Amino acid sequence: SPPAPPAPPKVDTQGIEGGYLKGLRNDLDGYKQYPTGRQASLERPSGEVVVWLLVDRQGRVLD
């Protein structure tokens, strides 16, 4: 019988995903804006932001 085909190479999916998320966070950091000025100092606004993205298989943000 013919020899078994070689096993496919192992892919570090956690490393790839971690690198992608790090890059995405860095890109998003460029859009963050924090309140400034006296009114912001007095009011001390706070909150939580939720962002939803549609991403294709190549990692491009579609929407």
PDB file of N, CA and C in Angstrom:
ATOM      1  N   SER A   1       0.844  -1.191   0.000  1.00  0.00           N
ATOM      2  CA  SER A   1       0.000   0.000   0.000  1.00  0.00           C
ATOM      3  C   SER A   1       0.887   1.251   0.000  1.00  0.00           C
ATOM      4  N   PRO A   2       0.417   2.330  -0.601  1.00  0.00           N
ATOM      5  CA  PRO A   2       1.228   3.553  -0.656  1.00  0.00           C
ATOM      6  C   PRO A   2       1.377   4.171   0.730  1.00  0.00           C
ATOM      7  N   PRO A   3       2.460   4.907   0.927  1.00  0.00           N
ATOM      8  CA  PRO A   3       2.660   5.537   2.251  1.00  0.00           C
ATOM      9  C   PRO A   3       1.567   6.581   2.522  1.00  0.00           C
ATOM     10  N   ALA A   4       1.293   6.762   3.779  1.00  0.00           N
ATOM     11  CA  ALA A   4       0.276   7.746   4.179  1.00  0.00           C
ATOM     12  C   ALA A   4       0.763   9.151   3.842  1.00  0.00           C
ATOM     13  N   PRO A   5      -0.141  10.016   3.436  1.00  0.00           N
ATOM     14  CA  PRO A   5       0.277  11.392   3.142  1.00  0.00           C
ATOM     15  C   PRO A   5       0.763  12.083   4.412  1.00  0.00           C
ATOM     16  N   PRO A   6       1.669  13.032   4.269  1.00  0.00           N
ATOM     17  CA  PRO A   6       2.176  13.721   5.468  1.00  0.00           C
ATOM     18  C   PRO A   6       1.058  14.508   6.157  1.00  0.00           C
ATOM     19  N   ALA A   7       1.188  14.628   7.449  1.00  0.00           N
ATOM     20  CA  ALA A   7       0.192  15.380   8.221  1.00  0.00           C
ATOM     21  C   ALA A   7       0.289  16.861   7.854  1.00  0.00           C
ATOM     22  N   PRO A   8      -0.842  17.548   7.803  1.00  0.00           N
ATOM     23  CA  PRO A   8      -0.787  18.982   7.504  1.00  0.00           C
ATOM     24  C   PRO A   8      -0.053  19.730   8.618  1.00  0.00           C
ATOM     25  N   PRO A   9       0.600  20.830   8.267  1.00  0.00           N
ATOM     26  CA  PRO A   9       1.327  21.575   9.306  1.00  0.00           C
ATOM     27  C   PRO A   9       0.359  22.146  10.339  1.00  0.00           C
ATOM     28  N   LYS A  10       0.824  22.208  11.563  1.00  0.00           N
ATOM     29  CA  LYS A  10      -0.006  22.772  12.625  1.00  0.00           C
ATOM     30  C   LYS A  10       0.015  24.291  12.506  1.00  0.00           C
ATOM     31  N   VAL A  11      -1.147  24.885  12.662  1.00  0.00           N
ATOM     32  CA  VAL A  11      -1.280  26.336  12.567  1.00  0.00           C
ATOM     33  C   VAL A  11      -1.550  26.890  13.960  1.00  0.00           C
ATOM     34  N   ASP A  12      -0.804  27.912  14.331  1.00  0.00           N
ATOM     35  CA  ASP A  12      -0.983  28.556  15.634  1.00  0.00           C
ATOM     36  C   ASP A  12      -2.153  29.536  15.545  1.00  0.00           C
ATOM     37  N   THR A  13      -3.373  29.006  15.604  1.00  0.00           N
ATOM     38  CA  THR A  13      -4.549  29.868  15.443  1.00  0.00           C
ATOM     39  C   THR A  13      -4.682  30.872  16.584  1.00  0.00           C
ATOM     40  N   GLN A  14      -4.297  30.477  17.785  1.00  0.00           N
ATOM     41  CA  GLN A  14      -4.379  31.418  18.907  1.00  0.00           C
ATOM     42  C   GLN A  14      -3.423  32.584  18.693  1.00  0.00           C
ATOM     43  N   GLY A  15      -2.222  32.300  18.204  1.00  0.00           N
ATOM     44  CA  GLY A  15      -1.253  33.362  17.935  1.00  0.00           C
ATOM     45  C   GLY A  15      -1.721  34.278  16.821  1.00  0.00           C
ATOM     46  N   ILE A  16      -2.283  33.687  15.782  1.00  0.00           N
ATOM     47  CA  ILE A  16      -2.788  34.482  14.657  1.00  0.00           C
ATOM     48  C   ILE A  16      -3.939  35.371  15.122  1.00  0.00           C
ATOM     49  N   GLU A  17      -4.874  34.778  15.855  1.00  0.00           N
ATOM     50  CA  GLU A  17      -6.022  35.547  16.339  1.00  0.00           C
ATOM     51  C   GLU A  17      -5.575  36.648  17.292  1.00  0.00           C
ATOM     52  N   GLY A  18      -4.645  36.324  18.181  1.00  0.00           N
ATOM     53  CA  GLY A  18      -4.144  37.322  19.128  1.00  0.00           C
ATOM     54  C   GLY A  18      -3.479  38.488  18.414  1.00  0.00           C
ATOM     55  N   GLY A  19      -2.693  38.189  17.386  1.00  0.00           N
ATOM     56  CA  GLY A  19      -2.043  39.245  16.614  1.00  0.00           C
ATOM     57  C   GLY A  19      -3.045  40.102  15.877  1.00  0.00           C
ATOM     58  N   TYR A  20      -4.068  39.471  15.327  1.00  0.00           N
ATOM     59  CA  TYR A  20      -5.109  40.214  14.612  1.00  0.00           C
ATOM     60  C   TYR A  20      -5.855  41.139  15.570  1.00  0.00           C
ATOM     61  N   LEU A  21      -6.230  40.601  16.732  1.00  0.00           N
ATOM     62  CA  LEU A  21      -6.962  41.412  17.702  1.00  0.00           C
ATOM     63  C   LEU A  21      -6.112  42.563  18.218  1.00  0.00           C
ATOM     64  N   LYS A  22      -4.826  42.322  18.403  1.00  0.00           N
ATOM     65  CA  LYS A  22      -3.928  43.396  18.850  1.00  0.00           C
ATOM     66  C   LYS A  22      -3.880  44.509  17.806  1.00  0.00           C
ATOM     67  N   GLY A  23      -3.762  44.142  16.547  1.00  0.00           N
ATOM     68  CA  GLY A  23      -3.752  45.136  15.479  1.00  0.00           C
ATOM     69  C   GLY A  23      -5.064  45.896  15.401  1.00  0.00           C
ATOM     70  N   LEU A  24      -6.171  45.180  15.578  1.00  0.00           N
ATOM     71  CA  LEU A  24      -7.486  45.814  15.546  1.00  0.00           C
ATOM     72  C   LEU A  24      -7.627  46.807  16.696  1.00  0.00           C
ATOM     73  N   ARG A  25      -7.189  46.404  17.885  1.00  0.00           N
ATOM     74  CA  ARG A  25      -7.244  47.318  19.036  1.00  0.00           C
ATOM     75  C   ARG A  25      -6.401  48.563  18.784  1.00  0.00           C
ATOM     76  N   ASN A  26      -5.211  48.374  18.223  1.00  0.00           N
ATOM     77  CA  ASN A  26      -4.350  49.519  17.921  1.00  0.00           C
ATOM     78  C   ASN A  26      -5.027  50.464  16.937  1.00  0.00           C
ATOM     79  N   ASP A  27      -5.678  49.919  15.922  1.00  0.00           N
ATOM     80  CA  ASP A  27      -6.392  50.761  14.955  1.00  0.00           C
ATOM     81  C   ASP A  27      -7.538  51.515  15.628  1.00  0.00           C
ATOM     82  N   LEU A  28      -8.302  50.824  16.463  1.00  0.00           N
ATOM     83  CA  LEU A  28      -9.432  51.464  17.138  1.00  0.00           C
ATOM     84  C   LEU A  28      -8.974  52.547  18.106  1.00  0.00           C
ATOM     85  N   ASP A  29      -7.815  52.357  18.726  1.00  0.00           N
ATOM     86  CA  ASP A  29      -7.292  53.365  19.653  1.00  0.00           C
ATOM     87  C   ASP A  29      -7.119  54.717  18.964  1.00  0.00           C
ATOM     88  N   GLY A  30      -6.851  54.704  17.669  1.00  0.00           N
ATOM     89  CA  GLY A  30      -6.687  55.949  16.935  1.00  0.00           C
ATOM     90  C   GLY A  30      -7.980  56.735  16.793  1.00  0.00           C
ATOM     91  N   TYR A  31      -9.115  56.088  17.017  1.00  0.00           N
ATOM     92  CA  TYR A  31     -10.412  56.751  16.886  1.00  0.00           C
ATOM     93  C   TYR A  31     -11.005  57.186  18.221  1.00  0.00           C
ATOM     94  N   LYS A  32     -10.408  56.751  19.313  1.00  0.00           N
ATOM     95  CA  LYS A  32     -10.956  57.091  20.624  1.00  0.00           C
ATOM     96  C   LYS A  32     -10.830  58.586  20.870  1.00  0.00           C
ATOM     97  N   GLN A  33     -11.885  59.145  21.421  1.00  0.00           N
ATOM     98  CA  GLN A  33     -11.865  60.547  21.817  1.00  0.00           C
ATOM     99  C   GLN A  33     -12.437  60.640  23.219  1.00  0.00           C
ATOM    100  N   TYR A  34     -11.712  61.315  24.066  1.00  0.00           N
ATOM    101  CA  TYR A  34     -12.158  61.487  25.435  1.00  0.00           C
ATOM    102  C   TYR A  34     -12.577  62.935  25.643  1.00  0.00           C
ATOM    103  N   PRO A  35     -13.609  63.157  26.464  1.00  0.00           N
ATOM    104  CA  PRO A  35     -14.039  64.530  26.730  1.00  0.00           C
ATOM    105  C   PRO A  35     -12.920  65.316  27.410  1.00  0.00           C
ATOM    106  N   THR A  36     -12.823  66.571  27.052  1.00  0.00           N
ATOM    107  CA  THR A  36     -11.819  67.436  27.664  1.00  0.00           C
ATOM    108  C   THR A  36     -12.498  68.703  28.156  1.00  0.00           C
ATOM    109  N   GLY A  37     -11.785  69.465  28.893  1.00  0.00           N
ATOM    110  CA  GLY A  37     -12.293  70.756  29.344  1.00  0.00           C
ATOM    111  C   GLY A  37     -12.905  70.703  30.724  1.00  0.00           C
ATOM    112  N   ARG A  38     -13.315  71.864  31.169  1.00  0.00           N
ATOM    113  CA  ARG A  38     -13.839  72.038  32.525  1.00  0.00           C
ATOM    114  C   ARG A  38     -15.107  71.216  32.758  1.00  0.00           C
ATOM    115  N   GLN A  39     -16.019  71.236  31.809  1.00  0.00           N
ATOM    116  CA  GLN A  39     -17.280  70.505  31.994  1.00  0.00           C
ATOM    117  C   GLN A  39     -17.016  69.009  32.174  1.00  0.00           C
ATOM    118  N   ALA A  40     -16.126  68.452  31.372  1.00  0.00           N
ATOM    119  CA  ALA A  40     -15.799  67.028  31.501  1.00  0.00           C
ATOM    120  C   ALA A  40     -15.148  66.746  32.847  1.00  0.00           C
ATOM    121  N   SER A  41     -14.310  67.666  33.316  1.00  0.00           N
ATOM    122  CA  SER A  41     -13.659  67.481  34.617  1.00  0.00           C
ATOM    123  C   SER A  41     -14.686  67.461  35.740  1.00  0.00           C
ATOM    124  N   LEU A  42     -15.699  68.293  35.622  1.00  0.00           N
ATOM    125  CA  LEU A  42     -16.721  68.358  36.667  1.00  0.00           C
ATOM    126  C   LEU A  42     -17.683  67.173  36.597  1.00  0.00           C
ATOM    127  N   GLU A  43     -18.070  66.790  35.398  1.00  0.00           N
ATOM    128  CA  GLU A  43     -19.072  65.728  35.245  1.00  0.00           C
ATOM    129  C   GLU A  43     -18.488  64.327  35.378  1.00  0.00           C
ATOM    130  N   ARG A  44     -17.218  64.176  35.058  1.00  0.00           N
ATOM    131  CA  ARG A  44     -16.545  62.865  35.106  1.00  0.00           C
ATOM    132  C   ARG A  44     -17.367  61.802  34.372  1.00  0.00           C
ATOM    133  N   PRO A  45     -17.666  62.026  33.088  1.00  0.00           N
ATOM    134  CA  PRO A  45     -18.491  61.058  32.352  1.00  0.00           C
ATOM    135  C   PRO A  45     -17.821  59.685  32.273  1.00  0.00           C
ATOM    136  N   SER A  46     -18.635  58.655  32.294  1.00  0.00           N
ATOM    137  CA  SER A  46     -18.107  57.295  32.151  1.00  0.00           C
ATOM    138  C   SER A  46     -19.148  56.461  31.416  1.00  0.00           C
ATOM    139  N   GLY A  47     -18.717  55.348  30.916  1.00  0.00           N
ATOM    140  CA  GLY A  47     -19.639  54.477  30.210  1.00  0.00           C
ATOM    141  C   GLY A  47     -18.902  53.330  29.563  1.00  0.00           C
ATOM    142  N   GLU A  48     -19.640  52.546  28.831  1.00  0.00           N
ATOM    143  CA  GLU A  48     -19.084  51.389  28.142  1.00  0.00           C
ATOM    144  C   GLU A  48     -19.478  51.477  26.680  1.00  0.00           C
ATOM    145  N   VAL A  49     -18.542  51.157  25.820  1.00  0.00           N
ATOM    146  CA  VAL A  49     -18.797  51.184  24.384  1.00  0.00           C
ATOM    147  C   VAL A  49     -18.732  49.760  23.857  1.00  0.00           C
ATOM    148  N   VAL A  50     -19.703  49.392  23.034  1.00  0.00           N
ATOM    149  CA  VAL A  50     -19.713  48.082  22.393  1.00  0.00           C
ATOM    150  C   VAL A  50     -19.604  48.313  20.894  1.00  0.00           C
ATOM    151  N   VAL A  51     -18.677  47.613  20.253  1.00  0.00           N
ATOM    152  CA  VAL A  51     -18.456  47.760  18.821  1.00  0.00           C
ATOM    153  C   VAL A  51     -18.680  46.410  18.155  1.00  0.00           C
ATOM    154  N   TRP A  52     -19.497  46.393  17.100  1.00  0.00           N
ATOM    155  CA  TRP A  52     -19.729  45.181  16.311  1.00  0.00           C
ATOM    156  C   TRP A  52     -19.142  45.405  14.936  1.00  0.00           C
ATOM    157  N   LEU A  53     -18.395  44.443  14.437  1.00  0.00           N
ATOM    158  CA  LEU A  53     -17.772  44.551  13.124  1.00  0.00           C
ATOM    159  C   LEU A  53     -18.153  43.354  12.269  1.00  0.00           C
ATOM    160  N   LEU A  54     -18.302  43.591  10.980  1.00  0.00           N
ATOM    161  CA  LEU A  54     -18.475  42.509  10.022  1.00  0.00           C
ATOM    162  C   LEU A  54     -17.149  42.383   9.285  1.00  0.00           C
ATOM    163  N   VAL A  55     -16.528  41.209   9.375  1.00  0.00           N
ATOM    164  CA  VAL A  55     -15.185  41.000   8.839  1.00  0.00           C
ATOM    165  C   VAL A  55     -15.217  39.835   7.859  1.00  0.00           C
ATOM    166  N   ASP A  56     -14.530  39.992   6.703  1.00  0.00           N
ATOM    167  CA  ASP A  56     -14.480  38.884   5.749  1.00  0.00           C
ATOM    168  C   ASP A  56     -13.357  37.918   6.127  1.00  0.00           C
ATOM    169  N   ARG A  57     -13.222  36.844   5.381  1.00  0.00           N
ATOM    170  CA  ARG A  57     -12.236  35.804   5.708  1.00  0.00           C
ATOM    171  C   ARG A  57     -10.792  36.285   5.611  1.00  0.00           C
ATOM    172  N   GLN A  58     -10.566  37.368   4.884  1.00  0.00           N
ATOM    173  CA  GLN A  58      -9.217  37.922   4.772  1.00  0.00           C
ATOM    174  C   GLN A  58      -8.927  38.925   5.891  1.00  0.00           C
ATOM    175  N   GLY A  59      -9.892  39.144   6.773  1.00  0.00           N
ATOM    176  CA  GLY A  59      -9.691  40.043   7.903  1.00  0.00           C
ATOM    177  C   GLY A  59     -10.038  41.489   7.619  1.00  0.00           C
ATOM    178  N   ARG A  60     -10.634  41.756   6.465  1.00  0.00           N
ATOM    179  CA  ARG A  60     -11.016  43.130   6.132  1.00  0.00           C
ATOM    180  C   ARG A  60     -12.347  43.464   6.795  1.00  0.00           C
ATOM    181  N   VAL A  61     -12.416  44.651   7.368  1.00  0.00           N
ATOM    182  CA  VAL A  61     -13.655  45.108   7.993  1.00  0.00           C
ATOM    183  C   VAL A  61     -14.607  45.544   6.890  1.00  0.00           C
ATOM    184  N   LEU A  62     -15.789  44.925   6.847  1.00  0.00           N
ATOM    185  CA  LEU A  62     -16.778  45.221   5.814  1.00  0.00           C
ATOM    186  C   LEU A  62     -17.797  46.254   6.275  1.00  0.00           C
ATOM    187  N   ASP A  63     -18.159  46.216   7.540  1.00  0.00           N
ATOM    188  CA  ASP A  63     -19.177  47.142   8.045  1.00  0.00           C
ATOM    189  C   ASP A  63     -19.005  47.333   9.532  1.00  0.00           C
TER     190      ASP A  63
END
